[in-house]
Tab-separated table of C-alpha atoms in Angstrom:
chain	number	residue	atom	x	y	z
A	20	MET	CA	0.000	0.000	0.000
A	21	ASP	CA	1.544	3.334	-0.965
A	22	ASP	CA	1.144	6.603	0.924
A	23	ASP	CA	-1.813	7.765	-1.155
A	24	ASP	CA	-3.746	4.535	-0.657
A	25	LEU	CA	-3.035	4.686	3.046
A	26	SER	CA	-4.126	8.332	3.277
A	27	VAL	CA	-7.445	7.477	1.664
A	28	ARG	CA	-7.989	4.574	4.035
A	29	LEU	CA	-7.076	6.725	7.043
A	30	LYS	CA	-9.371	9.570	5.957
A	31	ALA	CA	-12.303	7.154	5.978
A	32	TYR	CA	-12.099	7.073	9.774
A	33	GLU	CA	-12.893	10.784	10.142
A	34	GLY	CA	-16.209	11.273	11.901
A	35	ARG	CA	-16.281	7.771	13.324
A	36	PRO	CA	-16.431	7.211	17.082
A	37	ALA	CA	-13.210	6.399	18.925
A	38	ALA	CA	-14.908	5.685	22.276
A	39	VAL	CA	-18.574	5.126	22.987
A	40	ALA	CA	-20.207	5.458	26.415
A	41	GLY	CA	-16.875	5.338	28.195
A	42	THR	CA	-16.875	5.455	31.968
A	43	GLY	CA	-14.114	6.729	34.190
A	44	HIS	CA	-12.298	3.959	36.066
A	45	ASP	CA	-12.916	5.936	39.267
A	46	PRO	CA	-15.304	8.701	40.201
A	47	VAL	CA	-13.657	12.071	40.772
A	48	ASN	CA	-11.837	11.604	44.072
A	49	LEU	CA	-9.602	13.425	46.524
A	50	PRO	CA	-6.629	11.012	46.478
A	51	MET	CA	-6.146	11.353	42.712
A	52	ILE	CA	-6.555	15.111	43.021
A	53	ARG	CA	-3.930	15.173	45.776
A	54	HIS	CA	-1.467	13.055	43.760
A	55	TRP	CA	-1.871	15.411	40.820
A	56	CYS	CA	-1.377	18.530	42.954
A	57	GLU	CA	1.705	17.004	44.607
A	58	ALA	CA	3.235	16.057	41.276
A	59	LEU	CA	2.626	19.462	39.713
A	60	GLY	CA	3.393	21.493	42.815
A	61	ASP	CA	-0.065	23.025	42.721
A	62	THR	CA	-0.951	24.373	46.169
A	63	ASN	CA	-4.237	26.012	45.163
A	64	PRO	CA	-6.539	25.648	48.235
A	65	ALA	CA	-9.546	25.283	45.908
A	66	TYR	CA	-8.421	21.684	45.355
A	67	THR	CA	-8.409	20.631	49.024
A	68	GLY	CA	-10.814	20.544	51.924
A	69	PRO	CA	-14.533	19.943	52.199
A	70	GLY	CA	-15.536	22.147	49.260
A	71	ALA	CA	-12.763	20.883	46.996
A	72	VAL	CA	-13.097	20.857	43.224
A	73	ALA	CA	-10.815	18.948	40.904
A	74	PRO	CA	-8.174	20.946	39.036
A	75	PRO	CA	-9.942	21.639	35.724
A	76	ALA	CA	-6.863	20.568	33.755
A	77	MET	CA	-7.443	17.054	35.136
A	78	LEU	CA	-10.413	16.738	32.768
A	79	GLN	CA	-8.701	14.111	30.620
A	80	VAL	CA	-7.257	12.253	33.604
A	81	TRP	CA	-10.684	10.936	34.607
A	82	THR	CA	-11.080	9.305	31.184
A	83	MET	CA	-7.638	7.685	31.002
A	84	GLY	CA	-7.465	3.924	30.564
A	85	GLY	CA	-4.175	3.643	32.437
A	86	LEU	CA	-2.666	0.188	32.734
A	87	GLY	CA	-6.204	-1.187	33.045
A	88	GLY	CA	-6.796	-0.351	29.390
A	89	HIS	CA	-9.514	1.448	27.502
A	90	THR	CA	-12.843	-0.321	27.902
A	91	ALA	CA	-14.923	1.871	25.600
A	92	ARG	CA	-12.523	2.155	22.674
A	93	THR	CA	-14.146	1.300	19.361
A	94	THR	CA	-12.874	-1.208	16.820
A	95	ALA	CA	-12.753	1.729	14.371
A	96	TYR	CA	-10.143	3.487	16.501
A	97	ASP	CA	-8.195	0.265	17.047
A	98	GLU	CA	-8.232	-0.323	13.293
A	99	LEU	CA	-6.997	3.196	12.621
A	100	LEU	CA	-4.113	2.815	15.066
A	101	GLY	CA	-3.421	-0.659	13.669
A	102	LEU	CA	-3.151	0.690	10.114
A	103	LEU	CA	-0.685	3.286	11.338
A	104	ASP	CA	1.323	0.677	13.241
A	105	ALA	CA	1.407	-1.520	10.144
A	106	ALA	CA	2.718	1.455	8.161
A	107	GLY	CA	5.632	1.678	10.592
A	108	CYS	CA	4.149	4.568	12.595
A	109	VAL	CA	4.554	2.713	15.863
A	110	ALA	CA	5.523	5.647	18.090
A	111	VAL	CA	3.098	8.201	19.442
A	112	VAL	CA	3.432	11.684	20.870
A	113	ALA	CA	0.716	14.137	21.864
A	114	THR	CA	1.009	17.561	20.271
A	115	ASP	CA	-2.151	19.536	21.072
A	116	CYS	CA	-4.711	19.597	23.829
A	117	GLU	CA	-7.631	22.015	23.889
A	118	GLN	CA	-9.980	21.865	26.827
A	119	GLU	CA	-13.109	23.778	27.730
A	120	TYR	CA	-14.504	23.539	31.219
A	121	LEU	CA	-18.246	24.016	31.510
A	122	ARG	CA	-18.673	23.129	35.147
A	123	PRO	CA	-16.334	22.126	37.960
A	124	LEU	CA	-15.842	18.457	38.774
A	125	ARG	CA	-16.217	17.501	42.416
A	126	PRO	CA	-15.343	14.379	44.393
A	127	GLY	CA	-18.029	11.787	43.798
A	128	ASP	CA	-18.845	12.848	40.245
A	129	GLU	CA	-19.244	9.802	38.007
A	130	ILE	CA	-17.547	10.404	34.678
A	131	THR	CA	-18.789	9.228	31.291
A	132	PHE	CA	-17.433	10.210	27.913
A	133	ASP	CA	-17.705	9.808	24.162
A	134	THR	CA	-14.905	10.404	21.686
A	135	VAL	CA	-15.061	11.013	17.955
A	136	ILE	CA	-12.207	10.906	15.421
A	137	GLU	CA	-12.249	14.460	14.053
A	138	SER	CA	-9.472	14.307	11.501
A	139	VAL	CA	-6.469	12.388	10.214
A	140	SER	CA	-3.791	14.465	8.478
A	141	ALA	CA	-1.845	13.688	5.352
A	142	ARG	CA	1.588	12.228	5.970
A	143	LYS	CA	3.843	14.820	7.609
A	144	THR	CA	7.569	14.874	8.196
A	145	THR	CA	8.646	16.083	11.624
A	146	ARG	CA	11.888	16.133	13.541
A	147	LEU	CA	10.815	12.966	15.366
A	148	GLY	CA	10.044	11.126	12.163
A	149	SER	CA	7.310	11.038	9.579
A	150	GLY	CA	3.722	10.146	10.347
A	151	TYR	CA	0.125	11.227	10.709
A	152	PHE	CA	-1.668	13.596	13.089
A	153	VAL	CA	-4.870	12.137	14.511
A	154	THR	CA	-7.291	14.542	16.211
A	155	THR	CA	-10.075	13.386	18.508
A	156	ARG	CA	-12.736	15.265	20.472
A	157	THR	CA	-14.101	13.959	23.722
A	158	ASP	CA	-17.238	15.107	25.510
A	159	VAL	CA	-16.816	14.523	29.227
A	160	ARG	CA	-19.963	14.238	31.351
A	161	ALA	CA	-20.464	14.210	35.105
A	162	GLY	CA	-23.670	12.585	36.262
A	163	GLY	CA	-24.796	12.674	32.634
A	164	GLU	CA	-24.317	16.443	32.348
A	165	LEU	CA	-21.717	17.863	29.944
A	166	ALA	CA	-18.841	19.090	32.116
A	167	GLY	CA	-16.188	19.775	29.518
A	168	THR	CA	-14.830	19.068	26.063
A	169	HIS	CA	-11.372	17.905	25.251
A	170	ARG	CA	-9.760	18.014	21.826
A	171	PHE	CA	-6.578	15.996	21.542
A	172	ARG	CA	-4.075	15.618	18.742
A	173	ILE	CA	-1.441	12.928	18.550
A	174	LEU	CA	1.322	12.254	16.050
A	175	LYS	CA	1.686	8.576	15.163
A	176	TYR	CA	5.098	8.373	13.555
A	177	ALA	CA	7.896	6.165	12.336
A	178	PRO	CA	10.865	7.104	14.544
A	179	ALA	CA	13.626	8.792	12.582
A	180	ALA	CA	16.292	6.954	14.607
A	181	ARG	CA	14.951	3.621	13.435
A	182	GLN	CA	15.178	4.705	9.816
A	183	ARG	CA	18.799	5.722	10.308
A	184	THR	CA	19.751	2.284	11.594
A	185	ALA	CA	18.118	0.442	8.668
A	186	PRO	CA	20.501	-1.897	6.823
A	187	ARG	CA	21.195	0.618	4.066
A	188	ASP	CA	24.124	-1.195	2.513
A	189	ARG	CA	22.323	-4.455	1.833
A	190	ARG	CA	20.961	-5.371	-1.544
A	191	PRO	CA	17.205	-5.008	-1.890
A	192	ARG	CA	15.347	-8.257	-1.156
A	193	PRO	CA	13.568	-9.931	-4.071
A	194	VAL	CA	9.774	-9.627	-4.079
A	195	VAL	CA	8.624	-13.247	-4.101
A	196	ASN	CA	5.048	-13.892	-5.154
A	197	ARG	CA	2.940	-16.769	-6.458
A	198	ASP	CA	4.045	-16.094	-10.029
A	199	ASN	CA	7.785	-16.219	-9.390
A	200	ALA	CA	8.109	-18.371	-6.243
A	201	GLY	CA	9.342	-21.306	-8.343
A	202	PHE	CA	12.216	-19.245	-9.706
A	203	TRP	CA	13.443	-18.246	-6.246
A	204	ALA	CA	12.998	-21.798	-4.957
A	205	GLY	CA	15.320	-22.839	-7.778
A	206	VAL	CA	17.893	-20.203	-6.836
A	207	GLU	CA	17.864	-21.587	-3.301
A	208	ARG	CA	18.832	-24.995	-4.710
A	209	GLY	CA	21.506	-23.481	-6.959
A	210	GLU	CA	19.419	-23.845	-10.131
A	211	LEU	CA	18.468	-21.173	-12.623
A	212	LEU	CA	15.014	-22.228	-13.835
A	213	ILE	CA	13.451	-20.974	-17.044
A	214	GLN	CA	9.718	-21.304	-17.532
A	215	ARG	CA	8.499	-23.185	-20.591
A	216	CYS	CA	4.974	-23.144	-21.975
A	217	ALA	CA	3.337	-26.588	-21.722
A	218	GLY	CA	1.373	-25.814	-24.882
A	219	CYS	CA	3.713	-24.250	-27.483
A	220	ARG	CA	6.983	-25.138	-25.657
A	221	THR	CA	8.289	-21.564	-25.857
A	222	PRO	CA	10.738	-20.754	-23.042
A	223	ARG	CA	10.143	-17.500	-21.223
A	224	PHE	CA	11.939	-15.296	-18.739
A	225	PRO	CA	11.219	-13.546	-16.407
A	226	TRP	CA	8.516	-15.736	-14.964
A	227	LEU	CA	4.946	-14.908	-15.941
A	228	PRO	CA	1.559	-16.471	-15.158
A	229	GLY	CA	0.787	-17.116	-18.856
A	230	CYS	CA	2.597	-17.662	-22.127
A	231	PRO	CA	3.136	-14.368	-23.991
A	232	ASP	CA	3.135	-16.270	-27.305
A	233	CYS	CA	0.063	-18.530	-27.128
A	234	GLY	CA	-1.571	-17.413	-23.868
A	235	GLY	CA	-1.394	-20.900	-22.403
A	236	PRO	CA	-1.565	-20.960	-18.596
A	237	ASP	CA	0.317	-24.248	-18.076
A	238	TRP	CA	4.064	-24.485	-17.858
A	239	ASP	CA	7.017	-26.529	-16.750
A	240	THR	CA	10.620	-25.508	-16.195
A	241	VAL	CA	13.978	-26.006	-17.837
A	242	ARG	CA	17.156	-25.843	-15.828
A	243	ALA	CA	19.542	-23.403	-17.511
A	244	SER	CA	22.862	-24.915	-18.516
A	245	GLY	CA	24.560	-21.739	-17.309
A	246	GLU	CA	26.137	-20.852	-20.661
A	247	GLY	CA	25.389	-17.422	-22.090
A	248	THR	CA	26.691	-14.335	-23.820
A	249	VAL	CA	26.466	-10.637	-23.127
A	250	HIS	CA	23.647	-9.444	-25.388
A	251	SER	CA	23.961	-5.862	-24.155
A	252	TYR	CA	25.126	-4.010	-21.077
A	253	VAL	CA	25.255	-0.664	-19.323
A	254	VAL	CA	27.830	0.677	-16.887
A	255	MET	CA	26.448	2.308	-13.780
A	256	HIS	CA	28.605	5.290	-12.764
A	257	HIS	CA	26.381	7.584	-10.767
A	258	PRO	CA	24.750	7.900	-8.321
A	259	PRO	CA	26.623	5.361	-6.201
A	260	PHE	CA	24.241	3.002	-4.359
A	261	PRO	CA	26.034	1.354	-1.431
A	262	ALA	CA	24.212	-1.935	-2.033
A	263	PHE	CA	25.438	-2.182	-5.621
A	264	THR	CA	28.931	-0.734	-5.534
A	265	GLU	CA	30.986	-3.580	-4.147
A	266	ALA	CA	33.953	-4.702	-6.188
A	267	ASP	CA	32.540	-7.335	-8.521
A	268	ASP	CA	35.643	-7.548	-10.685
A	269	THR	CA	37.961	-9.012	-8.093
A	270	GLU	CA	39.394	-12.485	-8.355
A	271	GLY	CA	37.806	-15.376	-6.593
A	272	ALA	CA	34.550	-13.630	-5.784
A	273	GLU	CA	32.982	-16.698	-4.236
A	274	GLY	CA	31.424	-14.857	-1.382
A	275	ALA	CA	30.792	-11.383	-0.092
A	276	GLU	CA	33.472	-11.766	2.546
A	277	ASP	CA	36.327	-11.527	0.058
A	278	THR	CA	35.111	-8.411	-1.675
A	279	GLU	CA	35.490	-4.923	-0.378
A	280	ALA	CA	32.971	-2.194	-0.789
A	281	THR	CA	34.034	0.402	-3.305
A	282	ALA	CA	32.210	3.329	-4.814
A	283	GLY	CA	33.340	2.414	-8.331
A	284	PRO	CA	31.234	1.866	-11.456
A	285	TYR	CA	29.851	-1.588	-12.256
A	286	ALA	CA	28.466	-3.407	-15.295
A	287	VAL	CA	24.887	-4.561	-15.607
A	288	GLY	CA	24.488	-7.109	-18.386
A	289	LEU	CA	21.563	-8.329	-20.422
A	290	ILE	CA	22.641	-11.949	-20.726
A	291	GLU	CA	21.401	-14.163	-23.524
A	292	LEU	CA	21.190	-17.687	-22.144
A	293	ALA	CA	21.919	-20.705	-24.323
A	294	GLU	CA	18.232	-21.659	-23.941
A	295	GLY	CA	17.174	-18.526	-25.852
A	296	VAL	CA	15.920	-16.197	-23.127
A	297	ARG	CA	17.571	-13.083	-21.726
A	298	MET	CA	17.979	-11.925	-18.161
A	299	VAL	CA	19.438	-8.892	-16.421
A	300	SER	CA	22.250	-9.572	-13.990
A	301	ASN	CA	25.685	-8.446	-12.909
A	302	VAL	CA	28.722	-9.352	-14.944
A	303	ILE	CA	31.574	-10.242	-12.608
A	304	GLY	CA	35.173	-11.265	-13.074
A	305	VAL	CA	35.738	-8.590	-15.731
A	306	PRO	CA	36.508	-4.925	-15.102
A	307	TYR	CA	33.440	-2.830	-15.864
A	308	ASP	CA	35.155	-1.164	-18.842
A	309	LYS	CA	36.191	-4.495	-20.390
A	310	VAL	CA	32.691	-5.939	-20.711
A	311	ARG	CA	31.748	-6.317	-24.399
A	312	ILE	CA	28.722	-7.404	-26.402
A	313	GLY	CA	29.069	-11.039	-27.422
A	314	MET	CA	31.410	-11.882	-24.553
A	315	PRO	CA	30.804	-15.423	-23.285
A	316	VAL	CA	29.765	-15.638	-19.636
A	317	ARG	CA	28.938	-18.451	-17.262
A	318	LEU	CA	26.354	-18.623	-14.491
A	319	GLU	CA	27.355	-18.757	-10.877
A	320	PHE	CA	25.492	-18.224	-7.636
A	321	ARG	CA	26.839	-15.556	-5.438
A	322	ARG	CA	26.078	-14.998	-1.757
A	323	TYR	CA	25.645	-11.313	-0.900
A	324	ASP	CA	24.737	-11.680	2.764
A	325	ASP	CA	23.279	-14.169	5.248
A	326	GLU	CA	19.942	-14.261	3.456
A	327	LEU	CA	20.610	-13.373	-0.132
A	328	VAL	CA	22.031	-15.503	-2.949
A	329	LEU	CA	21.674	-14.265	-6.529
A	330	PRO	CA	22.524	-15.678	-9.967
A	331	VAL	CA	25.293	-13.630	-11.620
A	332	PHE	CA	27.461	-14.149	-14.683
A	333	ARG	CA	31.210	-14.446	-14.777
A	334	GLY	CA	33.008	-13.258	-17.855
A	335	GLY	CA	36.604	-13.512	-19.026
A	336	THR	CA	38.615	-16.491	-20.162
A	337	PRO	CA	38.325	-19.467	-17.869
B	20	MET	CA	-6.660	43.183	34.819
B	21	ARG	CA	-6.020	44.825	31.472
B	22	VAL	CA	-4.979	43.733	28.013
B	23	GLY	CA	-1.215	43.766	27.890
B	24	ASP	CA	-0.720	42.908	31.561
B	25	GLU	CA	2.184	40.535	31.963
B	26	LEU	CA	2.330	37.727	34.465
B	27	PRO	CA	5.610	37.294	36.368
B	28	PRO	CA	7.641	34.415	34.900
B	29	LEU	CA	7.533	31.057	36.636
B	30	GLU	CA	10.601	28.819	36.477
B	31	ILE	CA	9.979	25.103	36.654
B	32	GLU	CA	12.843	22.662	37.101
B	33	ILE	CA	12.231	19.728	34.799
B	34	THR	CA	13.333	16.833	36.969
B	35	ARG	CA	12.937	13.179	36.124
B	36	THR	CA	10.730	12.972	39.217
B	37	LEU	CA	8.407	15.713	37.946
B	38	ILE	CA	8.111	14.000	34.551
B	39	VAL	CA	7.386	10.565	36.015
B	40	ALA	CA	5.160	11.793	38.857
B	41	GLY	CA	3.174	13.947	36.439
B	42	ALA	CA	2.731	11.055	34.012
B	43	ILE	CA	1.571	8.662	36.713
B	44	ALA	CA	-0.700	11.228	38.388
B	45	SER	CA	-2.344	11.733	35.020
B	46	ARG	CA	-2.618	7.937	34.476
B	47	ASP	CA	-0.463	8.213	31.360
B	48	HIS	CA	1.694	5.082	31.253
B	49	GLN	CA	3.160	5.626	27.791
B	50	ASP	CA	6.691	4.277	28.217
B	51	VAL	CA	8.344	7.399	26.765
B	52	HIS	CA	7.341	9.282	29.923
B	53	HIS	CA	9.078	6.921	32.384
B	54	ASP	CA	11.315	4.448	30.520
B	55	HIS	CA	14.616	5.884	29.310
B	56	GLU	CA	15.507	2.969	27.001
B	57	ALA	CA	12.057	2.920	25.404
B	58	ALA	CA	12.233	6.672	24.834
B	59	ARG	CA	15.601	6.286	23.097
B	60	GLN	CA	14.327	3.497	20.888
B	61	LYS	CA	11.576	5.824	19.752
B	62	GLY	CA	13.993	8.521	18.677
B	63	SER	CA	14.045	10.674	21.818
B	64	PRO	CA	17.274	11.305	23.768
B	65	ASP	CA	15.513	10.759	27.115
B	66	VAL	CA	12.079	10.551	28.715
B	67	PHE	CA	9.960	13.650	28.226
B	68	MET	CA	7.060	15.364	29.961
B	69	ASN	CA	3.580	14.289	28.897
B	70	ILE	CA	1.062	16.763	27.573
B	71	LEU	CA	-1.275	16.411	30.553
B	72	THR	CA	1.455	17.603	32.912
B	73	THR	CA	2.253	20.568	30.681
B	74	ASN	CA	-1.458	21.326	30.507
B	75	GLY	CA	-1.688	21.189	34.302
B	76	LEU	CA	1.370	23.408	34.774
B	77	VAL	CA	-0.031	26.013	32.406
B	78	GLY	CA	-3.306	25.991	34.332
B	79	ARG	CA	-1.430	26.203	37.612
B	80	TYR	CA	0.638	29.141	36.365
B	81	VAL	CA	-2.506	31.175	35.730
B	82	THR	CA	-4.342	30.248	38.931
B	83	ASP	CA	-1.163	30.814	40.974
B	84	HIS	CA	-1.238	34.347	39.648
B	85	PHE	CA	-4.950	35.166	39.868
B	86	GLY	CA	-5.587	33.313	43.111
B	87	PRO	CA	-7.724	30.391	44.280
B	88	ALA	CA	-11.043	32.084	43.484
B	89	ALA	CA	-10.159	32.402	39.796
B	90	VAL	CA	-11.976	29.790	37.695
B	91	LEU	CA	-10.389	28.215	34.632
B	92	ARG	CA	-12.731	28.105	31.626
B	93	GLY	CA	-10.350	26.564	29.155
B	94	VAL	CA	-6.751	25.600	28.535
B	95	ALA	CA	-5.416	25.022	25.023
B	96	VAL	CA	-1.791	24.038	24.514
B	97	ARG	CA	0.413	23.089	21.618
B	98	LEU	CA	3.703	21.364	22.282
B	99	GLY	CA	7.000	21.981	20.548
B	100	ALA	CA	10.446	21.279	22.011
B	101	PRO	CA	10.152	18.477	24.562
B	102	ASN	CA	10.788	18.892	28.289
B	103	HIS	CA	13.645	16.538	29.161
B	104	PRO	CA	15.161	15.928	32.622
B	105	GLY	CA	17.753	18.481	33.664
B	106	ASP	CA	16.161	21.323	31.751
B	107	THR	CA	14.333	24.359	33.095
B	108	MET	CA	11.105	25.683	31.653
B	109	VAL	CA	10.217	29.320	32.089
B	110	LEU	CA	6.531	30.127	31.752
B	111	THR	CA	5.516	33.625	30.765
B	112	GLY	CA	2.049	35.035	30.233
B	113	ARG	CA	0.317	38.092	28.869
B	114	VAL	CA	-3.352	39.098	29.038
B	115	GLU	CA	-4.591	39.127	25.456
B	116	GLU	CA	-8.317	39.781	25.846
B	117	VAL	CA	-10.586	40.974	28.623
B	118	ASP	CA	-14.349	40.610	28.551
B	119	GLY	CA	-15.917	41.638	31.859
B	120	ARG	CA	-14.302	39.423	34.472
B	121	THR	CA	-13.078	36.864	31.949
B	122	ALA	CA	-9.648	37.097	30.390
B	123	VAL	CA	-7.667	35.172	27.824
B	124	VAL	CA	-4.041	34.811	28.834
B	125	ARG	CA	-1.448	33.819	26.265
B	126	VAL	CA	1.135	31.543	27.853
B	127	THR	CA	4.482	30.374	26.512
B	128	GLY	CA	6.992	28.009	28.074
B	129	ASP	CA	10.593	28.018	26.882
B	130	ASN	CA	13.263	25.495	27.810
B	131	GLY	CA	16.902	24.997	26.875
B	132	VAL	CA	15.915	23.366	23.577
B	133	GLY	CA	13.388	25.924	22.440
B	134	ARG	CA	9.710	26.667	22.881
B	135	HIS	CA	8.065	23.803	24.728
B	136	VAL	CA	4.542	25.129	24.820
B	137	THR	CA	2.362	27.866	23.463
B	138	GLY	CA	-1.181	28.155	24.642
B	139	THR	CA	-4.079	30.180	25.836
B	140	VAL	CA	-5.909	30.048	29.139
B	141	LYS	CA	-9.394	31.435	29.618
B	142	VAL	CA	-9.976	32.431	33.213
B	143	THR	CA	-12.801	34.148	35.116
B	144	LEU	CA	-12.099	36.211	38.210
B	145	PRO	CA	-14.642	36.224	41.025
B	146	GLU	CA	-17.044	39.072	41.796
B	147	GLY	CA	-15.321	41.697	43.882
B	148	ALA	CA	-11.844	40.871	42.642
B	149	ARG	CA	-9.683	43.852	41.899
B	150	PRO	CA	-10.230	44.568	38.202
């Protein structure tokens, strides 16, 4: 799902309830008022004694789920937060709080509340990371009577620090799906498999769900012999991508451990296999500026890291 | 009480204790307000004050000034630079509007990183209070 799709899905939650008929875990009470005043250093005498009222800014406190959890939260709000989590926006920070106090809350008041999702922003980039602002509005009632309203905005974001520590130098992972799973299963076994139409017997590569020649849906595979020639090639000079700029032209490149990362250019070949199909891959064993059209190459499987093995083609005289 | 009146600044030491006590007193158990490692994992250098505590401090700042008979009608805050342990926040306020006995006070709170909070507080003074 790209950002636009996600934005549309998130927008659909605007106007939906986030909490319905919520009840405060505790009625308004003096101990919680005292803890609050102690923590904040608030010595206002209005908050103590027989005629005490609760500090108005505690409005939200009476609705908090705490470690006991939110009992009135809707599946809509859970879904919204879940979508954001799935998009990597796992961290949350509150940014805005707007409260109106219509009448004082007093010890003994039983609190009920309803919350609506007012808005979900487009994706925003902040210093903390990039994410979405979600604004809710809560009506807080005491004994059924509206006592205050509370608008609250949070930023659900993907932490910037996490992005910085991503494995930036590793090759992108292949996208394996139902149509190409057989190819990657072959690579795991050290085989380069070419699809072949079960109807007209035409080989095809890359893997496709149907035959481009006759449209036949059935296929089997042919194991490539590994012989091929450079049909065409390009040399990648700039920009340097860390994942693709290791020294492919060194001797004995059997594994990633004996190559050193360099920022130099590299050759990308379109290899014509002996079986009559072409595939894009790296040409190794030959300096990038010595790769030529028609040059014979031979398949080998190269390990790039703990998880990734790819078919590449070695050129030069054996 | 007139438009343009300034409230005396209030300095608040941002201790780890204030941050944690404020979070727990407001029943906000988000780990970033009490768990240093969790806060770091989420891209913050340390734990930081939760919005409910800031909200409460802004309310307290105004009632400290106008006295216990003053009644808060509304508090609206927007957060910017976070309040981390070891910092100091200085709250300042200025009366922006006066309508009868009700005033809107603009409040800002600056810390060593920048502007932690901007907000407005609507407050009503009791009958007989010195205008």
